């Protein structure tokens, strides 16, 4: 019996760890989501945004780590709350969230979405919306950060000058 007990305990602990890990799948970050299925959403969105900007003779957007942290954090917050809104459940606005993550921009913007499963689909939706398209093509914006989280696909993009 002594030889079997540690083995059984090991299986029980492994089962518990696997079950607990499954609880966090819904809050996976953009770096963990869709990498195998649809490529890297950050790279894809940056390429799609810059392709549209090039058509309008706008400068290319560059990735910014503070904008990425802000966008990813907010995508995760929306996924947890299940609420799609530019105002956080804590009352925060996108400029406050960007500054809280270290951004020091004088001009900022945000696009959000919920539902689309791929970067291509969410980008197409944003380009079909005048206000979202305006952010993507805004010549003042020079930097960008993307976030995606949750099984319901919450997306956030933060822009800065």
Short mmCIF file of C-alpha atoms in Angstrom, two decimals:
data_model
loop_
_atom_site.label_atom_id
_atom_site.label_comp_id
_atom_site.label_asym_id
_atom_site.label_seq_id
_atom_site.Cartn_x
_atom_site.Cartn_y
_atom_site.Cartn_z
CA UNK A 1 0.00 0.00 0.00
CA UNK A 2 2.81 2.45 0.74
CA UNK A 3 3.99 2.37 -2.90
CA UNK A 4 0.52 3.06 -4.32
CA UNK A 5 -0.46 5.99 -2.10
CA UNK A 6 2.13 8.52 -3.42
CA UNK A 7 1.18 7.59 -7.00
CA UNK A 8 -2.52 8.11 -6.31
CA UNK A 9 -1.79 11.41 -4.55
CA UNK A 10 0.29 12.51 -7.56
CA UNK A 11 -2.59 11.83 -9.94
CA UNK A 12 -5.00 13.72 -7.72
CA UNK A 13 -2.69 16.73 -7.56
CA UNK A 14 -2.13 16.60 -11.32
CA UNK A 15 -5.89 16.47 -11.90
CA UNK A 16 -6.40 19.47 -9.61
CA UNK A 17 -3.65 21.45 -11.34
CA UNK A 18 -5.13 20.67 -14.77
CA UNK A 19 -8.61 21.73 -13.64
CA UNK A 20 -7.31 24.97 -12.14
CA UNK A 21 -5.35 25.68 -15.33
CA UNK A 22 -8.52 25.27 -17.38
CA UNK A 23 -10.16 28.07 -15.38
CA UNK A 24 -7.62 30.58 -16.71
CA UNK A 25 -7.98 29.73 -20.41
CA UNK A 26 -10.61 32.46 -20.82
CA UNK A 27 -8.14 35.14 -19.75
CA UNK A 28 -5.30 34.20 -22.06
CA UNK A 29 -3.31 37.11 -23.40
CA UNK A 30 -2.79 38.05 -27.03
CA UNK A 31 0.63 36.42 -26.91
CA UNK A 32 -1.02 33.12 -25.92
CA UNK A 33 -4.15 33.21 -28.07
CA UNK A 34 -4.45 32.08 -31.68
CA UNK A 35 -0.69 31.75 -32.13
CA UNK A 36 -1.05 28.24 -33.49
CA UNK A 37 -4.47 28.71 -35.11
CA UNK A 38 -4.32 32.09 -36.81
CA UNK A 39 -0.78 33.36 -36.50
CA UNK A 40 0.21 36.28 -34.30
CA UNK A 41 -2.73 38.75 -33.97
CA UNK A 42 -0.40 41.63 -33.06
CA UNK A 43 1.70 41.23 -36.19
CA UNK A 44 -1.38 40.72 -38.34
CA UNK A 45 -3.20 43.77 -36.96
CA UNK A 46 -0.10 45.95 -37.29
CA UNK A 47 0.27 44.84 -40.91
CA UNK A 48 -3.42 45.46 -41.67
CA UNK A 49 -3.45 48.88 -39.96
CA UNK A 50 -0.28 49.97 -41.78
CA UNK A 51 -1.59 48.72 -45.12
CA UNK A 52 -4.64 50.98 -44.74
CA UNK A 53 -2.48 53.89 -43.59
CA UNK A 54 -0.18 53.49 -46.59
CA UNK A 55 -3.16 53.84 -48.96
CA UNK A 56 -3.82 57.29 -47.40
CA UNK A 57 -0.13 58.31 -47.25
CA UNK A 58 -0.06 58.11 -43.45
CA UNK A 59 3.10 57.22 -41.52
CA UNK A 60 3.48 53.63 -40.34
CA UNK A 61 2.45 52.79 -36.81
CA UNK A 62 5.10 51.34 -34.50
CA UNK A 63 4.42 49.02 -31.57
CA UNK A 64 4.73 50.59 -28.14
CA UNK A 65 5.06 48.52 -24.97
CA UNK A 66 3.00 50.85 -22.74
CA UNK A 67 0.16 50.86 -25.28
CA UNK A 68 0.38 47.07 -25.55
CA UNK A 69 0.21 46.69 -21.75
CA UNK A 70 -2.76 49.05 -21.60
CA UNK A 71 -4.63 47.38 -24.47
CA UNK A 72 -3.97 43.86 -23.20
CA UNK A 73 -4.90 44.78 -19.65
CA UNK A 74 -8.14 46.34 -20.78
CA UNK A 75 -9.03 43.45 -23.09
CA UNK A 76 -8.58 41.15 -20.10
CA UNK A 77 -10.66 43.42 -17.86
CA UNK A 78 -13.50 43.43 -20.40
CA UNK A 79 -13.27 39.64 -20.74
CA UNK A 80 -13.53 39.19 -16.97
CA UNK A 81 -16.45 41.61 -16.60
CA UNK A 82 -18.13 40.61 -19.87
CA UNK A 83 -18.73 44.31 -20.57
CA UNK A 84 -17.67 46.01 -23.82
CA UNK A 85 -17.25 49.71 -23.05
CA UNK A 86 -14.69 52.48 -23.40
CA UNK A 87 -15.26 53.22 -19.72
CA UNK A 88 -13.91 50.54 -17.41
CA UNK A 89 -16.02 48.99 -14.66
CA UNK A 90 -13.77 50.97 -12.30
CA UNK A 91 -14.70 54.21 -14.10
CA UNK A 92 -11.35 54.49 -15.91
CA UNK A 93 -11.02 55.99 -19.39
CA UNK A 94 -8.55 54.86 -22.05
CA UNK A 95 -6.18 57.81 -21.45
CA UNK A 96 -6.09 57.03 -17.72
CA UNK A 97 -5.37 53.35 -18.44
CA UNK A 98 -2.60 54.24 -20.91
CA UNK A 99 -0.94 56.61 -18.43
CA UNK A 100 -1.25 54.00 -15.66
CA UNK A 101 0.80 51.62 -17.83
CA UNK A 102 3.55 54.18 -18.40
CA UNK A 103 2.34 55.94 -21.54
CA UNK A 104 3.15 59.64 -21.75
CA UNK A 105 1.33 60.68 -24.91
CA UNK A 106 -0.36 64.02 -25.53
CA UNK A 107 -2.84 62.54 -28.02
CA UNK A 108 -4.42 59.09 -27.58
CA UNK A 109 -7.22 56.92 -28.92
CA UNK A 110 -8.82 53.53 -28.46
CA UNK A 111 -10.73 50.99 -30.54
CA UNK A 112 -12.48 48.05 -28.89
CA UNK A 113 -14.52 45.13 -30.16
CA UNK A 114 -16.05 41.89 -28.96
CA UNK A 115 -16.78 38.76 -30.93
CA UNK A 116 -14.56 38.53 -34.01
CA UNK A 117 -12.33 35.48 -33.81
CA UNK A 118 -9.45 36.70 -35.98
CA UNK A 119 -7.40 39.83 -36.51
CA UNK A 120 -8.62 40.06 -40.10
CA UNK A 121 -12.30 40.00 -39.13
CA UNK A 122 -11.95 42.53 -36.30
CA UNK A 123 -9.90 44.85 -38.54
CA UNK A 124 -12.53 44.66 -41.27
CA UNK A 125 -15.21 45.59 -38.73
CA UNK A 126 -13.20 48.58 -37.51
CA UNK A 127 -12.60 49.77 -41.06
CA UNK A 128 -16.37 49.58 -41.67
CA UNK A 129 -17.04 51.92 -38.73
CA UNK A 130 -16.32 55.62 -39.37
CA UNK A 131 -15.10 56.39 -35.84
CA UNK A 132 -12.85 53.32 -35.62
CA UNK A 133 -11.51 53.89 -39.13
CA UNK A 134 -10.73 57.50 -38.18
CA UNK A 135 -8.49 56.26 -35.34
CA UNK A 136 -6.71 53.76 -37.60
CA UNK A 137 -6.02 56.42 -40.23
CA UNK A 138 -5.37 59.36 -37.90
CA UNK A 139 -2.09 60.94 -39.04
CA UNK A 140 -1.27 62.12 -35.51
CA UNK A 141 -0.97 58.58 -34.23
CA UNK A 142 2.52 57.11 -34.53
CA UNK A 143 2.41 54.24 -32.03
CA UNK A 144 0.00 51.43 -31.23
CA UNK A 145 -0.59 48.50 -28.89
CA UNK A 146 -3.01 45.59 -29.31
CA UNK A 147 -4.77 43.29 -26.85
CA UNK A 148 -7.10 40.30 -27.10
CA UNK A 149 -8.56 38.19 -24.30
CA UNK A 150 -11.26 35.73 -23.37
CA UNK A 151 -13.31 33.07 -25.06
CA UNK A 152 -15.71 35.81 -26.20
CA UNK A 153 -12.83 37.55 -28.01
CA UNK A 154 -12.53 40.98 -26.45
CA UNK A 155 -10.17 43.23 -28.45
CA UNK A 156 -8.57 46.56 -27.55
CA UNK A 157 -6.24 48.82 -29.52
CA UNK A 158 -4.59 51.87 -27.99
CA UNK A 159 -3.05 54.61 -30.11
CA UNK A 160 -0.58 57.37 -29.17
CA UNK A 161 1.28 60.19 -30.84
#
